[in-house]
Coordinates of C-alpha atoms in Angstrom, one line a residue:
M340 CA -21.6 18.0 7.1
P341 CA -24.6 16.1 7.7
S342 CA -23.4 14.0 10.6
H343 CA -26.8 13.5 12.3
R344 CA -27.8 11.0 9.6
Y345 CA -25.5 8.7 11.3
R346 CA -26.0 6.6 14.6
P347 CA -23.1 5.9 17.0
V348 CA -22.1 2.2 17.4
H349 CA -23.9 1.9 21.2
E350 CA -27.1 2.8 19.3
R351 CA -26.8 0.3 16.7
V352 CA -25.7 -2.9 18.7
E353 CA -25.7 -4.1 22.3
L354 CA -22.3 -3.9 23.8
P355 CA -22.7 -6.0 26.7
L356 CA -19.3 -6.5 28.2
T357 CA -18.2 -5.4 31.6
S358 CA -14.9 -5.6 33.8
R359 CA -12.7 -6.0 30.5
T360 CA -9.4 -7.5 30.9
W361 CA -8.0 -7.1 27.4
P362 CA -6.3 -3.8 28.0
D363 CA -4.0 -5.5 30.5
R364 CA -2.7 -8.3 28.2
R365 CA 0.3 -8.7 26.1
I366 CA 0.6 -10.3 22.8
E367 CA 3.4 -13.0 23.3
R368 CA 2.9 -15.3 20.5
A369 CA 1.7 -15.0 16.8
P370 CA -2.1 -16.0 16.1
L371 CA -2.9 -18.3 13.5
W372 CA -2.6 -16.3 10.1
V373 CA -4.8 -17.0 7.2
P374 CA -4.2 -15.3 4.0
V375 CA -7.6 -14.6 1.9
D376 CA -5.6 -13.0 -1.0
L377 CA -7.0 -15.7 -3.4
R378 CA -10.7 -15.4 -2.3
D379 CA -11.5 -12.2 -0.6
G380 CA -8.6 -10.1 -2.1
N381 CA -9.5 -11.5 -5.5
Q382 CA -12.8 -10.6 -5.3
A383 CA -12.0 -6.9 -4.8
L384 CA -10.0 -6.7 -8.1
A385 CA -11.3 -5.0 -11.1
E386 CA -9.6 -7.6 -12.9
P387 CA -9.6 -10.9 -11.2
M388 CA -6.5 -13.3 -11.0
D389 CA -6.4 -16.0 -13.8
T390 CA -5.0 -19.3 -12.6
A391 CA -1.4 -18.5 -13.8
R392 CA -1.4 -15.5 -11.4
K393 CA -3.3 -17.4 -8.7
R394 CA -0.7 -20.1 -8.8
R395 CA 2.1 -17.6 -8.3
M396 CA 0.1 -16.2 -5.2
F397 CA -0.4 -19.3 -3.9
D398 CA 3.2 -20.6 -4.3
L399 CA 4.3 -17.5 -2.7
L400 CA 2.0 -17.8 0.2
V401 CA 3.2 -21.8 0.9
A402 CA 6.9 -20.6 0.5
M403 CA 6.2 -17.9 3.3
G404 CA 5.3 -20.6 5.7
F405 CA 1.5 -20.2 5.6
K406 CA -0.2 -23.4 6.9
E407 CA -3.8 -22.5 5.9
I408 CA -4.7 -20.7 2.7
E409 CA -8.0 -19.8 1.8
V410 CA -8.1 -20.5 -2.0
G411 CA -11.2 -19.4 -3.5
Y412 CA -14.8 -19.1 -3.7
P413 CA -15.5 -22.5 -5.9
S414 CA -19.2 -21.8 -6.4
A415 CA -18.8 -18.3 -7.5
S416 CA -16.9 -18.7 -10.7
Q417 CA -15.3 -21.4 -13.2
T418 CA -12.0 -19.9 -12.5
D419 CA -12.1 -20.2 -8.7
F420 CA -13.6 -23.9 -9.2
D421 CA -10.9 -24.8 -11.7
F422 CA -8.2 -23.5 -9.4
V423 CA -9.5 -25.6 -6.6
R424 CA -9.5 -28.6 -9.0
H425 CA -5.9 -27.8 -10.1
L426 CA -4.6 -27.9 -6.6
A427 CA -6.3 -31.2 -6.0
T428 CA -4.3 -32.6 -8.8
R429 CA -0.8 -31.6 -7.6
D430 CA 1.4 -33.9 -5.5
D431 CA 3.7 -31.2 -4.0
L432 CA 1.1 -29.5 -1.6
P433 CA 2.8 -29.7 2.1
G434 CA 1.6 -32.4 4.3
D435 CA 0.6 -29.5 7.1
L436 CA -1.1 -27.4 4.6
T437 CA -4.9 -26.8 4.9
I438 CA -6.8 -25.5 1.9
S439 CA -9.8 -23.6 3.0
V440 CA -12.9 -23.0 0.7
F441 CA -15.6 -20.5 1.1
T442 CA -19.4 -21.1 0.6
P443 CA -22.6 -19.4 1.4
A444 CA -25.4 -21.3 2.9
R445 CA -27.1 -22.4 -0.1
A446 CA -27.8 -26.0 -1.0
D447 CA -26.7 -25.9 -4.8
L448 CA -23.5 -23.8 -3.8
I449 CA -22.4 -26.1 -1.0
E450 CA -22.9 -29.1 -3.4
R451 CA -20.8 -27.2 -5.9
T452 CA -18.0 -26.5 -3.3
F453 CA -17.8 -30.1 -2.3
E454 CA -17.3 -31.0 -5.8
S455 CA -14.4 -28.7 -6.0
I456 CA -12.3 -30.3 -3.1
E457 CA -12.5 -33.7 -4.1
G458 CA -9.1 -35.4 -3.8
L459 CA -7.6 -32.7 -1.5
P460 CA -6.3 -34.3 1.7
R461 CA -6.7 -31.3 4.4
V462 CA -9.7 -29.2 3.8
L463 CA -11.7 -26.5 5.8
V464 CA -14.9 -25.6 4.3
H465 CA -15.9 -22.0 5.4
L466 CA -19.6 -21.5 5.8
Y467 CA -21.1 -17.8 5.9
T468 CA -24.4 -15.9 6.3
A469 CA -24.7 -12.1 7.1
T470 CA -26.4 -11.8 10.4
A471 CA -26.6 -8.2 11.3
P472 CA -30.6 -6.8 11.3
T473 CA -30.0 -4.6 8.2
W474 CA -28.6 -7.2 6.3
R475 CA -31.4 -9.6 7.6
E476 CA -34.2 -7.2 6.7
V477 CA -33.0 -5.4 3.6
V478 CA -30.7 -8.1 1.9
L479 CA -32.1 -11.4 3.1
G480 CA -35.7 -10.7 4.1
R481 CA -35.7 -13.0 6.9
E482 CA -36.4 -13.0 10.9
R483 CA -33.7 -14.2 13.1
T484 CA -35.4 -17.7 13.9
E485 CA -35.8 -18.1 10.1
L486 CA -32.1 -17.2 9.3
Y487 CA -31.0 -19.3 12.1
G488 CA -33.0 -22.3 10.5
M489 CA -31.5 -21.5 6.9
I490 CA -28.0 -21.5 8.6
R491 CA -28.5 -25.1 10.6
T492 CA -29.9 -26.5 7.5
A493 CA -26.8 -25.6 5.6
A494 CA -24.6 -26.8 8.2
E495 CA -26.2 -29.9 8.4
Q496 CA -25.6 -30.2 4.5
V497 CA -22.3 -29.6 5.2
A498 CA -21.7 -32.1 7.8
R499 CA -23.4 -34.9 5.7
L500 CA -21.3 -34.4 2.6
A501 CA -18.0 -34.0 4.9
D502 CA -19.1 -37.5 6.5
A503 CA -19.4 -39.0 3.0
R504 CA -16.2 -38.0 1.6
P505 CA -13.4 -40.5 1.9
G506 CA -10.0 -39.3 3.4
P507 CA -9.2 -37.4 6.4
P508 CA -12.1 -35.4 8.2
V509 CA -13.0 -32.2 6.8
R510 CA -13.0 -29.2 9.2
F511 CA -15.6 -26.4 9.5
E512 CA -15.5 -22.8 10.1
F513 CA -18.6 -20.4 10.2
S514 CA -18.8 -16.8 9.8
P515 CA -21.5 -14.5 11.0
E516 CA -21.0 -11.8 8.4
V517 CA -21.1 -8.5 10.0
F518 CA -20.6 -9.9 13.3
N519 CA -19.8 -6.4 14.9
L520 CA -23.3 -5.1 14.0
T521 CA -25.1 -8.3 15.0
E522 CA -26.9 -8.9 18.4
P523 CA -24.6 -10.6 20.8
D524 CA -27.0 -13.2 22.1
F525 CA -27.8 -14.0 18.1
V526 CA -24.5 -14.7 17.3
L527 CA -23.6 -16.7 20.6
E528 CA -26.8 -18.8 19.8
V529 CA -25.9 -19.5 16.4
C530 CA -22.2 -20.1 17.0
N531 CA -22.7 -22.4 20.0
G532 CA -25.6 -24.4 17.9
L533 CA -23.0 -25.1 15.4
T534 CA -20.3 -25.9 17.6
A535 CA -22.7 -28.8 19.0
L536 CA -24.0 -29.8 15.6
W537 CA -20.5 -30.0 14.0
D538 CA -19.5 -32.1 17.2
A539 CA -16.4 -30.0 17.6
S540 CA -13.6 -31.2 19.9
P541 CA -10.0 -30.2 20.7
D542 CA -8.8 -32.5 18.2
R543 CA -11.0 -31.5 15.5
P544 CA -12.1 -28.0 16.7
V545 CA -14.5 -25.7 14.8
V546 CA -13.4 -22.0 13.6
H547 CA -15.8 -19.2 14.6
N548 CA -14.7 -16.3 12.5
L549 CA -16.2 -12.9 13.7
P550 CA -15.9 -10.3 11.0
A551 CA -15.9 -6.7 11.4
T552 CA -17.1 -6.6 7.7
V553 CA -17.9 -2.9 7.8
E554 CA -15.6 -0.8 10.5
V555 CA -18.1 1.3 12.4
A556 CA -16.6 1.9 15.8
T557 CA -13.2 2.4 17.7
P558 CA -10.9 -0.5 17.9
N559 CA -11.7 -1.2 21.5
V560 CA -15.4 -1.7 20.7
Y561 CA -14.6 -4.7 18.5
A562 CA -12.3 -5.9 21.4
D563 CA -15.0 -5.7 23.7
Q564 CA -17.1 -7.9 21.4
I565 CA -14.6 -10.3 20.9
E566 CA -13.6 -10.6 24.7
Y567 CA -17.4 -11.0 25.3
M568 CA -17.6 -14.1 22.8
D569 CA -14.3 -15.4 24.2
R570 CA -16.0 -15.5 27.6
H571 CA -19.5 -17.2 26.6
L572 CA -18.5 -19.6 23.7
T573 CA -19.4 -23.3 24.6
R574 CA -16.8 -26.0 24.3
R575 CA -14.2 -23.3 24.4
D576 CA -11.3 -25.6 23.9
A577 CA -12.9 -27.0 20.8
V578 CA -13.5 -23.5 19.0
I579 CA -10.9 -21.5 17.5
L580 CA -11.8 -17.9 17.8
S581 CA -10.9 -15.8 14.6
V582 CA -11.2 -12.3 13.4
H583 CA -11.5 -10.8 9.9
P584 CA -11.3 -6.9 10.4
H585 CA -11.7 -4.9 7.7
N586 CA -10.5 -1.0 7.2
D587 CA -13.4 1.4 6.6
R588 CA -12.1 3.7 9.6
G589 CA -8.4 3.2 8.7
T590 CA -8.1 1.2 11.8
G591 CA -8.1 -2.4 10.7
I592 CA -4.6 -3.0 12.1
A593 CA -5.5 -1.7 15.5
C594 CA -8.9 -3.8 15.5
A595 CA -6.9 -7.1 14.6
E596 CA -4.5 -6.4 17.2
L597 CA -6.7 -5.6 20.0
A598 CA -8.9 -8.8 19.1
V599 CA -5.9 -10.9 19.9
L600 CA -5.4 -9.3 23.1
A601 CA -9.2 -10.0 23.5
G602 CA -8.8 -13.9 23.0
A603 CA -8.7 -14.3 19.2
Q604 CA -6.4 -17.1 18.1
R605 CA -6.6 -16.5 14.7
V606 CA -6.4 -13.8 11.8
E607 CA -7.9 -13.5 8.4
G608 CA -6.3 -11.1 5.9
C609 CA -4.5 -10.2 2.9
L610 CA -0.7 -9.5 2.5
F611 CA -0.9 -5.9 2.1
G612 CA -4.4 -5.1 2.6
N613 CA -6.1 -5.5 -0.5
G614 CA -9.9 -6.1 -0.3
E615 CA -13.1 -4.5 -0.8
R616 CA -13.5 -0.6 0.0
T617 CA -10.7 0.1 2.0
G618 CA -9.4 -3.2 2.0
N619 CA -9.1 -6.4 4.6
V620 CA -6.5 -6.3 7.4
D621 CA -3.0 -6.1 6.2
L622 CA -1.2 -9.4 7.4
A623 CA 2.5 -8.1 6.6
T624 CA 2.1 -5.1 9.0
L625 CA 0.6 -7.3 11.6
A626 CA 3.2 -9.7 11.4
L627 CA 5.9 -7.3 11.2
N628 CA 4.5 -5.2 14.1
L629 CA 5.2 -8.4 16.1
H630 CA 8.6 -8.9 14.7
A631 CA 9.4 -5.4 15.8
Q632 CA 8.2 -6.1 19.6
G633 CA 10.5 -9.1 19.8
V634 CA 7.9 -11.7 19.0
D635 CA 8.5 -14.4 15.9
P636 CA 5.6 -14.0 13.5
M637 CA 6.2 -17.4 12.2
I638 CA 6.0 -16.2 8.5
D639 CA 9.0 -15.4 6.6
F640 CA 9.1 -11.9 5.4
S641 CA 13.0 -11.6 4.9
D642 CA 12.5 -10.8 1.0
I643 CA 9.9 -8.1 1.2
D644 CA 10.9 -6.6 -1.9
E645 CA 10.1 -10.0 -4.0
I646 CA 7.0 -10.5 -1.9
R647 CA 5.9 -7.1 -3.1
R648 CA 6.8 -7.5 -6.6
T649 CA 4.8 -10.9 -6.8
V650 CA 1.7 -9.1 -5.0
E651 CA 1.7 -6.2 -7.3
H652 CA 2.1 -8.5 -10.2
C653 CA -1.0 -10.8 -9.0
N654 CA -3.1 -8.0 -8.0
R655 CA -2.2 -5.3 -10.7
I656 CA -2.1 -3.0 -7.8
P657 CA 1.0 -1.2 -6.8
V658 CA 1.9 -0.8 -3.0
H659 CA 2.0 2.7 -1.6
I660 CA 5.5 4.2 -1.3
R661 CA 4.9 4.8 2.3
H662 CA 3.3 1.4 3.3
P663 CA 4.5 0.0 6.3
Y664 CA 7.6 -2.0 6.1
V665 CA 7.6 -2.6 2.4
G666 CA 6.9 1.0 0.7
D667 CA 9.6 2.3 -1.3
L668 CA 10.4 5.2 0.9
V669 CA 9.7 3.7 4.2
Y670 CA 13.5 3.2 5.0
T671 CA 14.6 6.8 3.4
A672 CA 14.9 10.0 5.2
F673 CA 14.4 13.4 3.2
S674 CA 14.7 15.3 6.5
G675 CA 18.4 16.2 7.5
T676 CA 17.8 16.1 11.3
H677 CA 16.6 12.5 10.5
Q678 CA 19.2 11.4 8.4
D679 CA 21.9 12.7 11.0
A680 CA 20.2 10.9 13.9
I681 CA 20.1 7.6 11.5
K682 CA 23.6 7.8 10.7
K683 CA 24.7 8.5 14.2
G684 CA 22.6 5.4 15.2
M685 CA 24.0 3.2 12.5
A686 CA 27.4 3.7 13.5
H687 CA 26.6 3.1 17.2
H688 CA 25.1 -0.2 16.3
T689 CA 27.8 -1.3 14.5
A690 CA 30.3 -0.4 17.5
Q691 CA 27.9 -2.0 19.8
A692 CA 27.7 -5.3 17.7
A693 CA 31.6 -5.3 17.6
E694 CA 32.0 -4.8 21.3
L695 CA 29.5 -7.6 22.0
G696 CA 31.2 -9.9 19.3
V697 CA 28.2 -10.9 17.2
P698 CA 27.3 -10.0 13.7
E699 CA 25.5 -6.8 13.0
G700 CA 22.3 -8.9 12.3
E701 CA 22.1 -10.2 15.6
A702 CA 22.9 -7.3 17.6
P703 CA 19.9 -5.7 19.7
W704 CA 18.6 -3.1 17.5
A705 CA 18.1 0.6 18.4
V706 CA 18.5 3.1 15.9
P707 CA 16.5 6.2 15.7
Y708 CA 13.5 6.5 13.4
L709 CA 13.9 3.1 12.2
P710 CA 11.7 0.5 14.2
I711 CA 13.4 -2.5 12.5
D712 CA 16.6 -3.2 10.8
P713 CA 15.7 -2.8 7.0
A714 CA 18.2 -5.9 6.5
D715 CA 15.8 -8.0 8.5
V716 CA 13.2 -8.0 5.5
G717 CA 16.1 -7.7 2.5
R718 CA 16.0 -4.0 2.4
T719 CA 18.8 -1.2 3.0
Y720 CA 18.8 2.3 4.5
E721 CA 19.0 5.0 1.8
A722 CA 19.5 8.4 2.6
V723 CA 18.2 11.0 0.0
I724 CA 19.2 14.7 0.2
R725 CA 16.8 17.1 -1.6
V726 CA 18.8 20.3 -1.8
N727 CA 16.2 21.7 -4.1
S728 CA 13.2 20.6 -6.1
Q729 CA 15.8 20.1 -9.3
S730 CA 18.2 17.9 -7.5
G731 CA 18.0 14.1 -7.6
K732 CA 15.1 11.8 -8.8
G733 CA 12.6 13.7 -6.4
G734 CA 13.5 16.8 -8.2
I735 CA 13.0 15.3 -11.5
A736 CA 9.7 13.8 -11.0
Y737 CA 8.6 17.1 -9.1
L738 CA 9.4 19.0 -12.6
L739 CA 7.4 16.8 -14.5
Q740 CA 4.6 16.4 -12.4
V741 CA 4.1 20.1 -12.0
G742 CA 4.9 20.8 -15.6
Y743 CA 3.5 18.3 -17.6
G744 CA 1.2 16.3 -15.0
L745 CA 3.3 13.2 -14.9
E746 CA 2.9 11.0 -11.8
L747 CA 6.1 8.6 -12.3
P748 CA 6.0 5.3 -10.5
R749 CA 8.9 5.3 -8.1
R750 CA 11.1 2.9 -9.8
L751 CA 10.4 4.6 -13.1
Q752 CA 11.6 7.7 -11.4
Q753 CA 14.9 5.8 -10.5
E754 CA 15.6 4.6 -13.9
F755 CA 14.9 7.8 -15.6
A756 CA 17.1 9.5 -12.8
Q757 CA 20.0 7.5 -14.6
V758 CA 19.1 8.7 -18.1
V759 CA 19.0 12.3 -16.7
Q760 CA 22.3 11.7 -15.0
R761 CA 23.9 10.6 -18.2
A762 CA 22.7 13.6 -20.3
T763 CA 23.7 16.2 -17.7
D764 CA 27.1 14.7 -17.3
G765 CA 27.5 14.8 -20.9
S766 CA 26.6 18.4 -21.2
G767 CA 27.9 19.7 -17.8
Q768 CA 24.4 21.9 -17.5
E769 CA 21.4 22.2 -15.5
M770 CA 18.1 20.4 -17.2
T771 CA 15.2 22.5 -17.3
G772 CA 11.6 21.2 -17.0
K773 CA 11.2 21.6 -20.9
E774 CA 14.3 19.6 -21.4
L775 CA 13.4 16.7 -19.2
W776 CA 10.0 16.5 -20.9
S777 CA 11.8 16.2 -24.2
L778 CA 14.4 13.5 -22.9
F779 CA 11.3 11.5 -21.2
S780 CA 9.3 11.7 -24.4
A781 CA 12.2 10.7 -26.5
T782 CA 13.2 7.7 -24.0
Y783 CA 9.5 6.4 -23.3
L784 CA 6.8 7.5 -25.5
A785 CA 8.5 7.8 -29.1
P786 CA 9.6 4.2 -29.3
C787 CA 5.8 3.1 -29.8
D788 CA 6.0 4.8 -33.0
D789 CA 9.7 4.8 -34.0
G790 CA 10.6 1.3 -33.0
P791 CA 11.0 -2.0 -35.2
I792 CA 7.4 -3.1 -34.2
T793 CA 4.4 -0.7 -34.9
L794 CA 0.8 -1.1 -35.2
A795 CA -0.8 -0.3 -38.4
D796 CA -4.3 -0.8 -37.1
W797 CA -6.0 -2.4 -34.2
Y798 CA -9.1 -2.7 -32.1
V799 CA -10.2 -4.3 -28.6
T800 CA -13.8 -6.0 -28.2
E801 CA -15.4 -7.6 -25.2
P802 CA -17.4 -10.2 -26.5
R803 CA -18.3 -11.4 -23.0
P804 CA -18.1 -9.8 -19.5
G805 CA -14.3 -10.4 -18.5
E806 CA -13.1 -11.6 -21.8
H807 CA -11.2 -9.4 -24.2
E808 CA -10.2 -9.8 -27.7
F809 CA -7.5 -7.9 -29.5
E810 CA -7.1 -7.9 -33.3
G811 CA -4.3 -5.7 -35.2
V812 CA -1.9 -5.4 -37.6
L813 CA 1.8 -5.4 -36.8
R814 CA 4.5 -4.1 -38.8
T815 CA 7.8 -5.8 -38.4
P816 CA 11.4 -4.5 -39.0
D817 CA 11.4 -6.0 -42.6
G818 CA 8.4 -3.9 -43.5
A819 CA 6.1 -7.1 -43.5
E820 CA 2.5 -6.7 -42.0
K821 CA 1.0 -9.2 -40.1
K822 CA -2.6 -9.8 -38.7
V823 CA -2.4 -11.0 -34.9
S824 CA -4.9 -11.4 -32.2
G825 CA -5.4 -12.5 -28.7
Q826 CA -7.7 -13.2 -26.0
G827 CA -7.3 -12.2 -22.3
N828 CA -9.1 -11.0 -19.1
G829 CA -8.4 -7.3 -20.0
P830 CA -7.2 -5.4 -23.3
V831 CA -3.5 -5.4 -22.3
S832 CA -3.7 -9.1 -21.4
A833 CA -5.4 -9.7 -24.8
L834 CA -2.5 -7.6 -26.6
T835 CA 0.3 -9.4 -24.8
R836 CA -1.3 -12.8 -25.9
A837 CA -1.3 -11.2 -29.5
L838 CA 2.4 -10.3 -29.2
G839 CA 3.1 -13.9 -28.2
T840 CA 2.2 -15.0 -31.4
I841 CA 5.0 -13.3 -33.2
G842 CA 7.4 -14.6 -30.6
V843 CA 7.4 -11.6 -28.3
E844 CA 6.8 -12.8 -24.9
V845 CA 5.4 -10.0 -22.4
D846 CA 5.2 -10.4 -18.8
I847 CA 3.3 -7.5 -17.3
R848 CA 4.8 -6.9 -13.8
N849 CA 3.5 -3.6 -12.8
F850 CA 1.0 -1.0 -14.6
T851 CA -0.4 2.2 -13.6
Q852 CA -2.2 5.2 -15.4
H853 CA -3.5 8.3 -14.7
A854 CA -4.9 11.8 -16.2
T855 CA -2.7 14.4 -16.9
T856 CA -5.0 17.3 -15.9
P857 CA -8.6 17.5 -14.6
G858 CA -11.3 17.3 -16.9
P859 CA -12.7 14.9 -19.5
Q860 CA -10.5 16.1 -22.3
S861 CA -7.5 15.4 -20.1
A862 CA -4.6 13.2 -21.8
A863 CA -4.1 9.8 -20.1
V864 CA -0.8 8.5 -19.6
A865 CA 0.0 4.8 -19.0
Y866 CA 3.4 3.1 -17.5
V867 CA 4.1 -0.6 -17.7
D868 CA 6.9 -2.5 -16.2
C869 CA 7.4 -5.6 -17.8
L870 CA 9.7 -8.7 -18.9
V871 CA 10.0 -8.7 -22.7
N872 CA 11.3 -12.0 -23.8
G873 CA 13.1 -12.0 -20.2
T874 CA 14.5 -8.5 -20.3
P875 CA 13.1 -6.1 -17.7
V876 CA 11.9 -2.8 -19.2
W877 CA 9.8 0.2 -19.0
G878 CA 7.5 1.6 -21.2
A879 CA 4.9 4.6 -21.5
G880 CA 2.2 5.8 -23.5
Q881 CA 0.1 8.9 -23.9
D882 CA -3.1 9.4 -25.8
T883 CA -6.6 11.1 -25.0
S884 CA -8.0 7.5 -24.8
V885 CA -7.1 5.5 -21.8
L886 CA -7.1 2.2 -23.8
T887 CA -5.0 3.6 -26.4
A888 CA -2.5 4.9 -24.0
S889 CA -2.3 1.5 -22.3
I890 CA -1.8 -0.2 -25.8
R891 CA 1.0 2.5 -26.7
A892 CA 2.9 1.8 -23.3
V893 CA 3.3 -1.9 -24.1
L894 CA 4.3 -1.4 -27.6
S895 CA 7.1 1.1 -26.1
A896 CA 8.3 -1.4 -23.7
V897 CA 8.6 -4.3 -26.5
N898 CA 10.6 -1.8 -28.8
R899 CA 12.7 -0.3 -26.2
A900 CA 13.5 -4.1 -25.1
S901 CA 14.7 -4.6 -29.0

C-alpha cells in the first residue's frame, strides 16, 4: 500500500490546543439536534426526493420533535425552491419550529434563497464557504484575504436582505466548510468577524457550524479543535457552537460525542447517517446512545420501525440489518450462549420489576447483550436458533444465496420462510436448494408473465436529466391491450405513474437490486416491497438487464396483489 502518499493531520493543520479539559467532562443533556436529511442527505441520493417524499420526511421530523430542520438548498434546484415555498404556504407549522435554508456565498444565490423564504415565520439562513487551503487554492483560486472579503460581502448581503424582510428577525448560521483542515486563526478571524457583523446577542445568537467535512484524523483531534474554538470565540454567550461530522473514517459518531464534550451545543446530521461518501453523522445512534446512558435525547424514537420505514421510503436506501438500535437483527441473538444469557436476564428483569412494584417498562434495565430495552423503541427481542444452514429463514436465504446468487432482503426472507413452511408442512419432507429455487421462482418471478396484467411492449427514455418517461402496452385480464405512459424521476417511478392511469396505484416502500454472479454477463435480480392499491406485497424480477429486472419486479408485485 502506498501509504507514503498521505500526510498525517498534524502536518496538514495547526493543532494549538494545550491543557485540554474535554476528557474529564460528561454529557449530561442533549445538544440541539438539526436534521439535514432534506438538504445534505438529499444531495447524496442518486434519485433525489420529490416534493411528496420531502413532505413525508419533513412531517416525520416534526412528529419526532425536532425544533430546527434544514429543509433544503433552494438556489440549487427548482424542486428545493418549490418545497420551501410549499412550507411557506402551510398554516400548520409548529410555532416553535425554525426552518433552516442553505446558501453559498454568492450574491445571485443568496437573492434566490431569500425569495424562497418569503412568508415563513421562523427562519435561519445558513451561509457557507469552503475555507481549507486545498479548497482555497484548487477550487476557489483565492488567498485568505480575498476569501475573507468574499465571505464578509456575502454576510453583509444576508444581513441587508434580512433587515428588509417583514416579520420576525432572521437568524444566521455560518459554516467554514472543511473546518477541520483550516488554519485555526483563520477560522477565528472569519467567525468572530461575522459574529460582530451580524451583531449577535444572547437573545439572537449566531450559529457557527464547524464541519469535519472530510474525516482525516482520530476523533480526539476534532475534539481538540472544537475546544480551542469554544475557548476563543468572542461573544461566546451570543454564539451557538455547532458541529457537522462526516464519517469518512467510520468515526463520525465518536467525533460528534467528543465534540459535545469539548463544548459543541448543536449537532447537524441525518437520521440514519445518509450523506455523501460514507455519510453524515447518524442522529438516531447519537440520540439513543444518550438514552442508553440515562440522558433524555429530547427526540421521540419510540416507534423506530416506522421511522426506518419512512426513511427507507424517502431515501430509497435500505437501513443495514446490523445498524445500531434500528437494524432488523440488532435485537436478535444467533449464538446459543447469548440466547441463554438474554433469556435469564429477561426473567430476572421481570422478577425485579415485580419486586419493585413497577411496570417492566419502568424498571431499571440490566439485561446481558442488550444495551437498551427493545420495547423503548417499539421492538421486541427475537431469539433465532440456527441449528444448521437449512433451518429457519437464515438457512433458506443461505441456500438461495449460495446456489443461485440471491440476496433476499431481510423482510422478504421472513415472508418467503412462511411460504416454505407451508410447503414443507404439506409434504413432511426437507426442501433442497433446487426445490427452494423453484418455489421462489413460482411465487415471485413467474407472476410477471403469468398474472392478469402483462407488458406486451415497453421502453423508457430520459428526455432530460433526472426525468424519465415510460411508454408501453399493457394486456389486461379481458385480453384488451392499452397503451400507457408515465413520467417520474426514475424508470420505476415512471412505470408506477403509468400503472396509475389504469387504476393500479403503486407506492414503492423499498427497492433493492444486485447481480447474481460477478462479471458483465451476470443476471440481475430486483426486489420491490410496495403497496398496490393499499395492499402490502413483494415482487421480484430477473433479467440480464438491470432496468428490465426492475420493471419485472414491479409487475410481479402488481399481479401478486391481484
